[in-house]
Tab-separated table of N, CA and C in Angstrom:
chain	number	residue	atom	x	y	z
A	1	MET	N	-41.654	10.268	17.953
A	1	MET	CA	-41.880	9.501	19.150
A	1	MET	C	-41.048	10.094	20.270
A	2	ALA	N	-41.652	10.453	21.363
A	2	ALA	CA	-40.966	11.088	22.477
A	2	ALA	C	-39.969	10.129	23.102
A	3	GLY	N	-38.774	10.640	23.415
A	3	GLY	CA	-37.759	9.853	24.091
A	3	GLY	C	-36.943	8.958	23.167
A	4	SER	N	-37.236	8.930	21.878
A	4	SER	CA	-36.453	8.080	20.983
A	4	SER	C	-35.262	8.865	20.447
A	5	PHE	N	-34.286	8.154	19.975
A	5	PHE	CA	-33.123	8.788	19.385
A	5	PHE	C	-32.706	7.987	18.167
A	6	PHE	N	-31.919	8.634	17.311
A	6	PHE	CA	-31.465	7.997	16.081
A	6	PHE	C	-30.299	7.078	16.394
A	7	MET	N	-30.400	5.841	16.002
A	7	MET	CA	-29.316	4.887	16.162
A	7	MET	C	-28.782	4.568	14.767
A	8	PRO	N	-27.514	4.917	14.480
A	8	PRO	CA	-26.996	4.667	13.139
A	8	PRO	C	-26.969	3.172	12.827
A	9	GLU	N	-27.222	2.856	11.549
A	9	GLU	CA	-27.149	1.472	11.109
A	9	GLU	C	-25.687	1.038	11.081
A	10	SER	N	-25.469	-0.260	11.310
A	10	SER	CA	-24.106	-0.760	11.220
A	10	SER	C	-24.101	-2.151	10.603
A	11	LYS	N	-22.959	-2.493	10.024
A	11	LYS	CA	-22.758	-3.802	9.413
A	11	LYS	C	-21.398	-4.308	9.873
A	12	THR	N	-21.347	-5.531	10.361
A	12	THR	CA	-20.095	-6.091	10.852
A	12	THR	C	-19.190	-6.484	9.687
A	13	VAL	N	-17.951	-6.011	9.745
A	13	VAL	CA	-16.932	-6.352	8.762
A	13	VAL	C	-16.089	-7.507	9.300
A	14	PHE	N	-15.680	-7.399	10.554
A	14	PHE	CA	-14.876	-8.418	11.220
A	14	PHE	C	-15.462	-8.702	12.588
A	15	ASN	N	-15.549	-9.978	12.948
A	15	ASN	CA	-15.731	-10.353	14.345
A	15	ASN	C	-14.339	-10.739	14.850
A	16	GLY	N	-14.234	-11.142	16.093
A	16	GLY	CA	-12.926	-11.436	16.680
A	16	GLY	C	-12.096	-12.458	15.920
A	17	PRO	N	-12.644	-13.656	15.659
A	17	PRO	CA	-11.844	-14.662	14.950
A	17	PRO	C	-11.442	-14.242	13.533
A	18	ARG	N	-12.334	-13.588	12.810
A	18	ARG	CA	-12.001	-13.145	11.449
A	18	ARG	C	-10.925	-12.060	11.466
A	19	LEU	N	-11.011	-11.157	12.438
A	19	LEU	CA	-10.013	-10.105	12.570
A	19	LEU	C	-8.648	-10.727	12.851
A	20	GLN	N	-8.600	-11.700	13.742
A	20	GLN	CA	-7.335	-12.358	14.077
A	20	GLN	C	-6.776	-13.117	12.874
A	21	ARG	N	-7.639	-13.751	12.091
A	21	ARG	CA	-7.176	-14.453	10.880
A	21	ARG	C	-6.614	-13.462	9.865
A	22	ALA	N	-7.252	-12.305	9.731
A	22	ALA	CA	-6.747	-11.280	8.811
A	22	ALA	C	-5.359	-10.807	9.245
A	23	LEU	N	-5.169	-10.598	10.549
A	23	LEU	CA	-3.849	-10.188	11.044
A	23	LEU	C	-2.813	-11.281	10.809
A	24	ALA	N	-3.185	-12.535	11.015
A	24	ALA	CA	-2.258	-13.647	10.775
A	24	ALA	C	-1.860	-13.704	9.305
A	25	ARG	N	-2.822	-13.493	8.411
A	25	ARG	CA	-2.526	-13.503	6.981
A	25	ARG	C	-1.584	-12.355	6.612
A	26	ILE	N	-1.869	-11.165	7.145
A	26	ILE	CA	-0.988	-10.015	6.890
A	26	ILE	C	0.427	-10.321	7.376
A	27	ALA	N	0.557	-10.886	8.572
A	27	ALA	CA	1.883	-11.201	9.126
A	27	ALA	C	2.622	-12.200	8.229
A	28	HIS	N	1.921	-13.202	7.736
A	28	HIS	CA	2.562	-14.174	6.844
A	28	HIS	C	2.988	-13.518	5.533
A	29	GLU	N	2.201	-12.586	5.033
A	29	GLU	CA	2.580	-11.865	3.818
A	29	GLU	C	3.809	-10.999	4.053
A	30	ILE	N	3.876	-10.363	5.218
A	30	ILE	CA	5.059	-9.563	5.575
A	30	ILE	C	6.285	-10.468	5.633
A	31	ALA	N	6.145	-11.623	6.282
A	31	ALA	CA	7.270	-12.558	6.399
A	31	ALA	C	7.710	-13.065	5.031
A	32	GLU	N	6.764	-13.335	4.165
A	32	GLU	CA	7.073	-13.833	2.827
A	32	GLU	C	7.827	-12.801	1.999
A	33	ARG	N	7.461	-11.539	2.147
A	33	ARG	CA	8.080	-10.484	1.343
A	33	ARG	C	9.451	-10.068	1.861
A	34	ASN	N	9.696	-10.253	3.148
A	34	ASN	CA	10.909	-9.723	3.769
A	34	ASN	C	11.805	-10.840	4.287
A	35	GLU	N	12.775	-11.241	3.453
A	35	GLU	CA	13.705	-12.294	3.855
A	35	GLU	C	14.655	-11.819	4.951
A	36	ALA	N	14.978	-10.531	4.968
A	36	ALA	CA	15.866	-9.974	5.995
A	36	ALA	C	15.049	-9.692	7.249
A	37	ASP	N	14.564	-10.776	7.868
A	37	ASP	CA	13.615	-10.624	8.967
A	37	ASP	C	14.148	-9.834	10.154
A	38	ARG	N	15.428	-9.848	10.400
A	38	ARG	CA	15.974	-9.108	11.549
A	38	ARG	C	16.043	-7.605	11.287
A	39	ASP	N	15.784	-7.192	10.054
A	39	ASP	CA	15.773	-5.771	9.718
A	39	ASP	C	14.360	-5.175	9.754
A	40	VAL	N	13.351	-6.017	9.971
A	40	VAL	CA	11.960	-5.547	9.951
A	40	VAL	C	11.574	-5.009	11.321
A	41	VAL	N	10.978	-3.810	11.327
A	41	VAL	CA	10.406	-3.218	12.531
A	41	VAL	C	8.991	-2.760	12.190
A	42	LEU	N	8.129	-2.758	13.177
A	42	LEU	CA	6.757	-2.305	12.959
A	42	LEU	C	6.517	-1.023	13.729
A	43	ILE	N	5.792	-0.104	13.111
A	43	ILE	CA	5.439	1.152	13.765
A	43	ILE	C	3.948	1.382	13.557
A	44	GLY	N	3.223	1.464	14.663
A	44	GLY	CA	1.792	1.708	14.622
A	44	GLY	C	1.497	3.188	14.609
A	45	ILE	N	0.630	3.597	13.698
A	45	ILE	CA	0.221	5.000	13.614
A	45	ILE	C	-0.803	5.251	14.710
A	46	GLN	N	-0.532	6.251	15.555
A	46	GLN	CA	-1.451	6.601	16.637
A	46	GLN	C	-2.784	6.989	16.051
A	47	ARG	N	-3.746	6.548	16.507
A	47	ARG	CA	-4.173	5.704	17.570
A	47	ARG	C	-4.497	4.315	17.077
A	48	GLY	N	-5.197	4.201	15.968
A	48	GLY	CA	-5.703	2.899	15.548
A	48	GLY	C	-4.656	1.875	15.179
A	49	GLY	N	-3.503	2.300	14.754
A	49	GLY	CA	-2.487	1.347	14.323
A	49	GLY	C	-1.596	0.816	15.416
A	50	VAL	N	-1.684	1.386	16.600
A	50	VAL	CA	-0.795	0.986	17.691
A	50	VAL	C	-0.978	-0.489	18.042
A	51	HIS	N	-2.205	-0.911	18.266
A	51	HIS	CA	-2.447	-2.308	18.644
A	51	HIS	C	-2.295	-3.242	17.449
A	52	VAL	N	-2.591	-2.747	16.256
A	52	VAL	CA	-2.392	-3.556	15.053
A	52	VAL	C	-0.907	-3.894	14.920
A	53	ALA	N	-0.022	-2.909	15.096
A	53	ALA	CA	1.425	-3.143	15.006
A	53	ALA	C	1.888	-4.120	16.082
A	54	ALA	N	1.397	-3.950	17.300
A	54	ALA	CA	1.805	-4.843	18.389
A	54	ALA	C	1.371	-6.284	18.113
A	55	ARG	N	0.161	-6.454	17.619
A	55	ARG	CA	-0.315	-7.809	17.310
A	55	ARG	C	0.478	-8.421	16.162
A	56	LEU	N	0.745	-7.631	15.127
A	56	LEU	CA	1.543	-8.145	14.016
A	56	LEU	C	2.949	-8.525	14.478
A	57	ALA	N	3.554	-7.695	15.337
A	57	ALA	CA	4.892	-8.005	15.863
A	57	ALA	C	4.872	-9.317	16.636
A	58	ASN	N	3.826	-9.548	17.392
A	58	ASN	CA	3.703	-10.785	18.167
A	58	ASN	C	3.574	-12.002	17.246
A	59	ILE	N	2.746	-11.882	16.213
A	59	ILE	CA	2.571	-12.996	15.266
A	59	ILE	C	3.878	-13.248	14.509
A	60	LEU	N	4.534	-12.181	14.069
A	60	LEU	CA	5.804	-12.332	13.353
A	60	LEU	C	6.886	-12.942	14.241
A	61	ALA	N	6.880	-12.620	15.521
A	61	ALA	CA	7.847	-13.219	16.445
A	61	ALA	C	7.685	-14.735	16.474
A	62	GLY	N	6.454	-15.197	16.388
A	62	GLY	CA	6.219	-16.636	16.329
A	62	GLY	C	6.674	-17.247	15.014
A	63	ILE	N	6.499	-16.518	13.927
A	63	ILE	CA	6.914	-17.018	12.612
A	63	ILE	C	8.435	-17.057	12.508
A	64	TRP	N	9.095	-15.975	12.951
A	64	TRP	CA	10.543	-15.842	12.791
A	64	TRP	C	11.340	-16.347	13.987
A	65	SER	N	10.690	-16.697	15.063
A	65	SER	CA	11.359	-17.210	16.272
A	65	SER	C	12.322	-16.211	16.899
A	66	HIS	N	12.002	-14.944	16.813
A	66	HIS	CA	12.747	-13.904	17.524
A	66	HIS	C	11.839	-12.689	17.683
A	67	PRO	N	12.083	-11.883	18.706
A	67	PRO	CA	11.243	-10.690	18.909
A	67	PRO	C	11.352	-9.737	17.721
A	68	VAL	N	10.234	-9.093	17.410
A	68	VAL	CA	10.201	-8.103	16.337
A	68	VAL	C	9.934	-6.743	16.982
A	69	PRO	N	10.879	-5.816	16.867
A	69	PRO	CA	10.699	-4.507	17.495
A	69	PRO	C	9.472	-3.787	16.932
A	70	HIS	N	8.765	-3.093	17.837
A	70	HIS	CA	7.645	-2.290	17.377
A	70	HIS	C	7.554	-1.029	18.221
A	71	GLY	N	6.988	0.000	17.609
A	71	GLY	CA	6.841	1.283	18.278
A	71	GLY	C	5.595	1.987	17.777
A	72	THR	N	5.488	3.256	18.164
A	72	THR	CA	4.322	4.056	17.790
A	72	THR	C	4.786	5.415	17.268
A	73	ILE	N	3.976	5.979	16.388
A	73	ILE	CA	4.290	7.310	15.864
A	73	ILE	C	3.022	8.153	15.847
A	74	ASP	N	3.167	9.398	16.280
A	74	ASP	CA	2.058	10.353	16.235
A	74	ASP	C	2.242	11.230	15.003
A	75	VAL	N	1.153	11.451	14.281
A	75	VAL	CA	1.223	12.237	13.046
A	75	VAL	C	0.522	13.584	13.176
A	76	GLY	N	0.020	13.901	14.361
A	76	GLY	CA	-0.804	15.090	14.566
A	76	GLY	C	-0.180	16.391	14.076
A	77	MET	N	1.098	16.545	14.291
A	77	MET	CA	1.759	17.797	13.902
A	77	MET	C	2.210	17.786	12.441
A	78	HIS	N	2.012	16.671	11.749
A	78	HIS	CA	2.418	16.556	10.346
A	78	HIS	C	1.230	16.520	9.395
A	79	ARG	N	0.027	16.619	9.933
A	79	ARG	CA	-1.177	16.539	9.092
A	79	ARG	C	-1.310	17.794	8.246
A	80	ASP	N	-1.862	17.632	7.042
A	80	ASP	CA	-2.038	18.790	6.168
A	80	ASP	C	-3.281	19.596	6.520
A	81	ASP	N	-4.085	19.106	7.466
A	81	ASP	CA	-5.274	19.844	7.900
A	81	ASP	C	-5.105	20.408	9.313
A	82	ILE	N	-3.874	20.525	9.773
A	82	ILE	CA	-3.615	20.981	11.149
A	82	ILE	C	-4.178	22.374	11.401
A	83	ALA	N	-4.189	23.233	10.398
A	83	ALA	CA	-4.701	24.596	10.565
A	83	ALA	C	-6.209	24.612	10.801
A	84	GLN	N	-6.892	23.521	10.463
A	84	GLN	CA	-8.341	23.456	10.633
A	84	GLN	C	-8.748	23.054	12.046
A	85	HIS	N	-7.787	22.715	12.880
A	85	HIS	CA	-8.081	22.284	14.247
A	85	HIS	C	-7.477	23.273	15.231
A	86	ALA	N	-8.274	23.688	16.208
A	86	ALA	CA	-7.801	24.648	17.202
A	86	ALA	C	-6.621	24.087	17.989
A	87	ALA	N	-6.746	22.859	18.463
A	87	ALA	CA	-5.676	22.216	19.221
A	87	ALA	C	-5.605	20.753	18.798
A	88	PRO	N	-4.601	20.401	17.985
A	88	PRO	CA	-4.520	19.013	17.536
A	88	PRO	C	-4.261	18.070	18.706
A	89	GLN	N	-4.856	16.881	18.634
A	89	GLN	CA	-4.592	15.874	19.658
A	89	GLN	C	-3.211	15.296	19.393
A	90	VAL	N	-2.402	15.297	20.416
A	90	VAL	CA	-1.056	14.767	20.286
A	90	VAL	C	-0.942	13.547	21.184
A	91	HIS	N	-0.445	12.449	20.598
A	91	HIS	CA	-0.242	11.195	21.311
A	91	HIS	C	1.247	10.887	21.290
A	92	PRO	N	1.704	10.030	22.186
A	92	PRO	CA	3.149	9.786	22.245
A	92	PRO	C	3.696	9.072	21.014
A	93	THR	N	4.901	9.450	20.655
A	93	THR	CA	5.695	8.715	19.677
A	93	THR	C	6.725	7.960	20.489
A	94	ASN	N	6.811	6.661	20.266
A	94	ASN	CA	7.759	5.831	20.998
A	94	ASN	C	8.384	4.854	20.012
A	95	ILE	N	9.597	5.172	19.588
A	95	ILE	CA	10.324	4.298	18.674
A	95	ILE	C	11.659	3.977	19.354
A	96	PRO	N	11.703	2.856	20.090
A	96	PRO	CA	12.890	2.530	20.888
A	96	PRO	C	13.979	1.786	20.101
A	97	PHE	N	14.141	2.135	18.839
A	97	PHE	CA	15.164	1.503	18.013
A	97	PHE	C	15.550	2.487	16.918
A	98	ASP	N	16.710	2.243	16.323
A	98	ASP	CA	17.207	3.092	15.237
A	98	ASP	C	16.531	2.686	13.936
A	99	LEU	N	16.051	3.657	13.172
A	99	LEU	CA	15.390	3.382	11.900
A	99	LEU	C	16.369	3.196	10.742
A	100	GLN	N	17.600	3.652	10.926
A	100	GLN	CA	18.585	3.620	9.850
A	100	GLN	C	18.746	2.211	9.284
A	101	GLY	N	18.489	2.064	7.982
A	101	GLY	CA	18.676	0.797	7.302
A	101	GLY	C	17.609	-0.247	7.572
A	102	LYS	N	16.589	0.083	8.334
A	102	LYS	CA	15.536	-0.879	8.672
A	102	LYS	C	14.450	-0.911	7.593
A	103	ILE	N	13.711	-1.998	7.593
A	103	ILE	CA	12.502	-2.117	6.781
A	103	ILE	C	11.356	-1.825	7.736
A	104	VAL	N	10.758	-0.662	7.589
A	104	VAL	CA	9.689	-0.233	8.479
A	104	VAL	C	8.351	-0.640	7.886
A	105	VAL	N	7.568	-1.351	8.673
A	105	VAL	CA	6.199	-1.645	8.279
A	105	VAL	C	5.310	-0.733	9.107
A	106	LEU	N	4.740	0.278	8.465
A	106	LEU	CA	3.765	1.149	9.121
A	106	LEU	C	2.459	0.373	9.228
A	107	ALA	N	1.789	0.465	10.359
A	107	ALA	CA	0.532	-0.263	10.549
A	107	ALA	C	-0.565	0.707	10.965
A	108	ASP	N	-1.750	0.502	10.395
A	108	ASP	CA	-2.924	1.281	10.785
A	108	ASP	C	-4.141	0.379	10.710
A	109	ASP	N	-5.212	0.809	11.367
A	109	ASP	CA	-6.418	-0.021	11.355
A	109	ASP	C	-7.240	0.196	10.094
A	110	VAL	N	-7.497	1.466	9.721
A	110	VAL	CA	-8.328	1.759	8.558
A	110	VAL	C	-7.589	2.723	7.642
A	111	PHE	N	-7.542	2.381	6.358
A	111	PHE	CA	-6.930	3.237	5.352
A	111	PHE	C	-8.032	3.822	4.484
A	112	CYS	N	-7.969	5.126	4.272
A	112	CYS	CA	-8.989	5.772	3.440
A	112	CYS	C	-8.317	6.668	2.409
A	113	SER	N	-8.130	7.924	2.717
A	113	SER	CA	-7.656	8.904	1.730
A	113	SER	C	-6.158	8.826	1.462
A	114	GLY	N	-5.387	8.358	2.424
A	114	GLY	CA	-3.933	8.346	2.307
A	114	GLY	C	-3.268	9.492	3.035
A	115	ARG	N	-4.062	10.438	3.542
A	115	ARG	CA	-3.486	11.622	4.186
A	115	ARG	C	-2.799	11.312	5.522
A	116	THR	N	-3.347	10.398	6.285
A	116	THR	CA	-2.702	10.014	7.552
A	116	THR	C	-1.372	9.333	7.274
A	117	VAL	N	-1.335	8.480	6.278
A	117	VAL	CA	-0.096	7.792	5.931
A	117	VAL	C	0.940	8.788	5.417
A	118	ARG	N	0.518	9.763	4.614
A	118	ARG	CA	1.450	10.795	4.157
A	118	ARG	C	2.064	11.530	5.343
A	119	ALA	N	1.238	11.846	6.326
A	119	ALA	CA	1.736	12.512	7.534
A	119	ALA	C	2.700	11.588	8.296
A	120	ALA	N	2.403	10.302	8.336
A	120	ALA	CA	3.289	9.341	9.013
A	120	ALA	C	4.639	9.260	8.300
A	121	LEU	N	4.632	9.298	6.978
A	121	LEU	CA	5.888	9.281	6.229
A	121	LEU	C	6.732	10.511	6.550
A	122	ASP	N	6.080	11.672	6.623
A	122	ASP	CA	6.801	12.896	7.004
A	122	ASP	C	7.386	12.764	8.406
A	123	ALA	N	6.590	12.275	9.343
A	123	ALA	CA	7.052	12.122	10.732
A	123	ALA	C	8.202	11.119	10.812
A	124	LEU	N	8.115	10.031	10.072
A	124	LEU	CA	9.179	9.017	10.078
A	124	LEU	C	10.492	9.594	9.587
A	125	HIS	N	10.439	10.354	8.504
A	125	HIS	CA	11.672	10.888	7.938
A	125	HIS	C	12.311	11.945	8.834
A	126	ASP	N	11.573	12.481	9.787
A	126	ASP	CA	12.165	13.357	10.794
A	126	ASP	C	13.000	12.558	11.791
A	127	LEU	N	12.761	11.235	11.865
A	127	LEU	CA	13.399	10.389	12.871
A	127	LEU	C	14.523	9.519	12.334
A	128	GLY	N	14.684	9.440	11.031
A	128	GLY	CA	15.740	8.599	10.470
A	128	GLY	C	15.448	8.255	9.028
A	129	ARG	N	16.346	7.459	8.445
A	129	ARG	CA	16.191	7.080	7.049
A	129	ARG	C	16.156	5.559	6.933
A	130	PRO	N	14.948	4.997	6.913
A	130	PRO	CA	14.838	3.549	6.751
A	130	PRO	C	15.240	3.115	5.338
A	131	ARG	N	15.595	1.838	5.201
A	131	ARG	CA	15.909	1.284	3.873
A	131	ARG	C	14.656	1.232	3.017
A	132	ALA	N	13.521	0.856	3.642
A	132	ALA	CA	12.251	0.749	2.914
A	132	ALA	C	11.110	0.959	3.909
A	133	ILE	N	9.988	1.406	3.383
A	133	ILE	CA	8.774	1.558	4.187
A	133	ILE	C	7.651	0.826	3.470
A	134	GLN	N	6.965	-0.029	4.215
A	134	GLN	CA	5.819	-0.767	3.701
A	134	GLN	C	4.613	-0.398	4.556
A	135	LEU	N	3.431	-0.621	4.029
A	135	LEU	CA	2.207	-0.238	4.735
A	135	LEU	C	1.283	-1.439	4.887
A	136	ALA	N	0.895	-1.707	6.142
A	136	ALA	CA	-0.054	-2.777	6.457
A	136	ALA	C	-1.284	-2.158	7.107
A	137	VAL	N	-2.462	-2.491	6.573
A	137	VAL	CA	-3.711	-1.979	7.146
A	137	VAL	C	-4.697	-3.119	7.324
A	138	LEU	N	-5.467	-3.012	8.365
A	138	LEU	CA	-6.494	-4.011	8.623
A	138	LEU	C	-7.607	-3.906	7.583
A	139	ILE	N	-8.047	-2.662	7.301
A	139	ILE	CA	-9.142	-2.440	6.357
A	139	ILE	C	-8.781	-1.296	5.414
A	140	ASP	N	-8.969	-1.528	4.125
A	140	ASP	CA	-8.797	-0.484	3.110
A	140	ASP	C	-10.182	-0.161	2.580
A	141	ARG	N	-10.641	1.064	2.828
A	141	ARG	CA	-11.997	1.439	2.405
A	141	ARG	C	-12.032	2.296	1.149
A	142	GLY	N	-10.890	2.492	0.515
A	142	GLY	CA	-10.870	3.254	-0.736
A	142	GLY	C	-10.880	4.751	-0.502
A	143	HIS	N	-11.392	5.501	-1.434
A	143	HIS	CA	-11.508	6.963	-1.359
A	143	HIS	C	-10.150	7.665	-1.360
A	144	ARG	N	-9.205	7.179	-2.182
A	144	ARG	CA	-7.877	7.774	-2.254
A	144	ARG	C	-7.937	9.243	-2.634
A	145	GLN	N	-7.112	10.022	-1.962
A	145	GLN	CA	-6.893	11.406	-2.342
A	145	GLN	C	-5.432	11.635	-2.691
A	146	LEU	N	-4.596	10.669	-2.357
A	146	LEU	CA	-3.164	10.737	-2.646
A	146	LEU	C	-2.738	9.400	-3.264
A	147	PRO	N	-1.671	9.398	-4.048
A	147	PRO	CA	-1.246	8.153	-4.685
A	147	PRO	C	-0.471	7.243	-3.727
A	148	ILE	N	-1.167	6.776	-2.713
A	148	ILE	CA	-0.591	5.884	-1.707
A	148	ILE	C	-1.472	4.646	-1.644
A	149	LYS	N	-0.826	3.474	-1.641
A	149	LYS	CA	-1.575	2.223	-1.622
A	149	LYS	C	-0.930	1.271	-0.612
A	150	PRO	N	-1.734	0.605	0.235
A	150	PRO	CA	-1.161	-0.345	1.193
A	150	PRO	C	-0.517	-1.549	0.510
A	151	ASP	N	0.559	-2.051	1.121
A	151	ASP	CA	1.220	-3.262	0.636
A	151	ASP	C	0.515	-4.513	1.138
A	152	PHE	N	-0.051	-4.429	2.344
A	152	PHE	CA	-0.700	-5.578	2.982
A	152	PHE	C	-2.058	-5.129	3.493
A	153	VAL	N	-3.116	-5.842	3.116
A	153	VAL	CA	-4.484	-5.446	3.475
A	153	VAL	C	-5.219	-6.649	4.045
A	154	GLY	N	-5.854	-6.456	5.201
A	154	GLY	CA	-6.676	-7.513	5.784
A	154	GLY	C	-7.957	-7.719	5.002
A	155	LYS	N	-8.598	-6.612	4.620
A	155	LYS	CA	-9.843	-6.704	3.864
A	155	LYS	C	-10.104	-5.376	3.161
A	156	ASN	N	-10.510	-5.452	1.901
A	156	ASN	CA	-10.978	-4.274	1.172
A	156	ASN	C	-12.477	-4.172	1.394
A	157	VAL	N	-12.936	-2.994	1.804
A	157	VAL	CA	-14.350	-2.790	2.106
A	157	VAL	C	-14.825	-1.535	1.389
A	158	ALA	N	-15.772	-1.712	0.494
A	158	ALA	CA	-16.328	-0.561	-0.218
A	158	ALA	C	-17.287	0.180	0.715
A	159	THR	N	-17.056	1.463	0.872
A	159	THR	CA	-17.914	2.292	1.719
A	159	THR	C	-18.262	3.568	0.963
A	160	SER	N	-19.313	4.211	1.428
A	160	SER	CA	-19.620	5.544	0.902
A	160	SER	C	-18.939	6.569	1.798
A	161	LEU	N	-18.903	7.801	1.341
A	161	LEU	CA	-18.321	8.860	2.176
A	161	LEU	C	-19.213	9.186	3.373
A	162	GLN	N	-20.455	8.715	3.355
A	162	GLN	CA	-21.362	8.931	4.477
A	162	GLN	C	-21.250	7.810	5.515
A	163	GLU	N	-20.309	6.927	5.323
A	163	GLU	CA	-20.089	5.838	6.271
A	163	GLU	C	-18.689	5.958	6.854
A	164	ARG	N	-18.503	5.346	8.004
A	164	ARG	CA	-17.177	5.253	8.598
A	164	ARG	C	-17.003	3.831	9.108
A	165	ILE	N	-15.784	3.457	9.376
A	165	ILE	CA	-15.516	2.129	9.920
A	165	ILE	C	-14.993	2.309	11.334
A	166	GLU	N	-15.643	1.630	12.261
A	166	GLU	CA	-15.232	1.653	13.662
A	166	GLU	C	-14.573	0.322	13.998
A	167	VAL	N	-13.330	0.385	14.422
A	167	VAL	CA	-12.611	-0.804	14.860
A	167	VAL	C	-12.524	-0.740	16.375
A	168	SER	N	-12.985	-1.789	17.032
A	168	SER	CA	-12.931	-1.879	18.493
A	168	SER	C	-12.073	-3.082	18.858
A	169	LEU	N	-11.016	-2.844	19.618
A	169	LEU	CA	-10.108	-3.914	20.013
A	169	LEU	C	-10.115	-4.083	21.527
A	170	GLN	N	-9.863	-5.289	21.959
A	170	GLN	CA	-9.862	-5.583	23.388
A	170	GLN	C	-8.825	-4.743	24.136
A	171	GLU	N	-7.707	-4.427	23.500
A	171	GLU	CA	-6.674	-3.609	24.150
A	171	GLU	C	-7.198	-2.230	24.536
A	172	ASP	N	-8.237	-1.774	23.832
A	172	ASP	CA	-8.843	-0.473	24.133
A	172	ASP	C	-10.044	-0.601	25.064
A	173	GLY	N	-10.281	-1.811	25.587
A	173	GLY	CA	-11.379	-2.007	26.529
A	173	GLY	C	-12.637	-2.611	25.937
A	174	ALA	N	-12.624	-2.937	24.647
A	174	ALA	CA	-13.805	-3.559	24.032
A	174	ALA	C	-13.973	-4.982	24.573
A	175	ALA	N	-15.218	-5.417	24.660
A	175	ALA	CA	-15.495	-6.772	25.132
A	175	ALA	C	-14.934	-7.810	24.164
A	176	GLU	N	-15.001	-7.503	22.863
A	176	GLU	CA	-14.429	-8.378	21.846
A	176	GLU	C	-13.959	-7.529	20.677
A	177	ASP	N	-13.076	-8.088	19.867
A	177	ASP	CA	-12.602	-7.397	18.680
A	177	ASP	C	-13.714	-7.362	17.642
A	178	THR	N	-13.951	-6.172	17.084
A	178	THR	CA	-14.928	-6.038	16.006
A	178	THR	C	-14.498	-4.890	15.087
A	179	ALA	N	-15.004	-4.946	13.873
A	179	ALA	CA	-14.921	-3.826	12.949
A	179	ALA	C	-16.266	-3.737	12.274
A	180	ARG	N	-16.839	-2.516	12.288
A	180	ARG	CA	-18.190	-2.328	11.746
A	180	ARG	C	-18.220	-1.109	10.847
A	181	ILE	N	-19.051	-1.200	9.817
A	181	ILE	CA	-19.377	-0.030	8.993
A	181	ILE	C	-20.544	0.649	9.661
A	182	VAL	N	-20.419	1.944	9.925
A	182	VAL	CA	-21.476	2.703	10.582
A	182	VAL	C	-21.909	3.829	9.668
A	183	SER	N	-23.206	3.947	9.424
A	183	SER	CA	-23.741	5.059	8.651
A	183	SER	C	-23.813	6.286	9.535
A	184	THR	N	-23.361	7.407	9.004
A	184	THR	CA	-23.362	8.632	9.817
A	184	THR	C	-24.616	9.448	9.577
């Protein structure tokens, strides 16, 4: 048909209210596991985890009645596939607190192979030595390639390797928060 184009199929995983409930549940699980609440800091993995970390820090501040420090980390130069890219995209790392002795909760939107998290661990250890590192993800889609598993998960979603998950958040200009499975 002339003028038509292929539109990939999609399935909604989270709408706005469900996404917010998942983040609230993750925050409560973090609070439950970490009695030393003043030692907890959140670090969002660039790009998708930045807003997840900020939202979790905000929810935790309400639970603990004090601000929860949060920052961002770029893993571009620590990826094991860096040689496959002509020019890796580099985003700012902003960690305005000392990591020494802290309980770092790394945050990301979608967890898949574990390679991004491995790169984040390498980048973190270049910046200090936390007491512990925990991992919070909005969506875990499986397909592990490394022995890394999230501590806190908003939702486990079975996907094929021919699918991807797109998370759209209002902080990035989306009209509403959504997460969708998209067939490629």
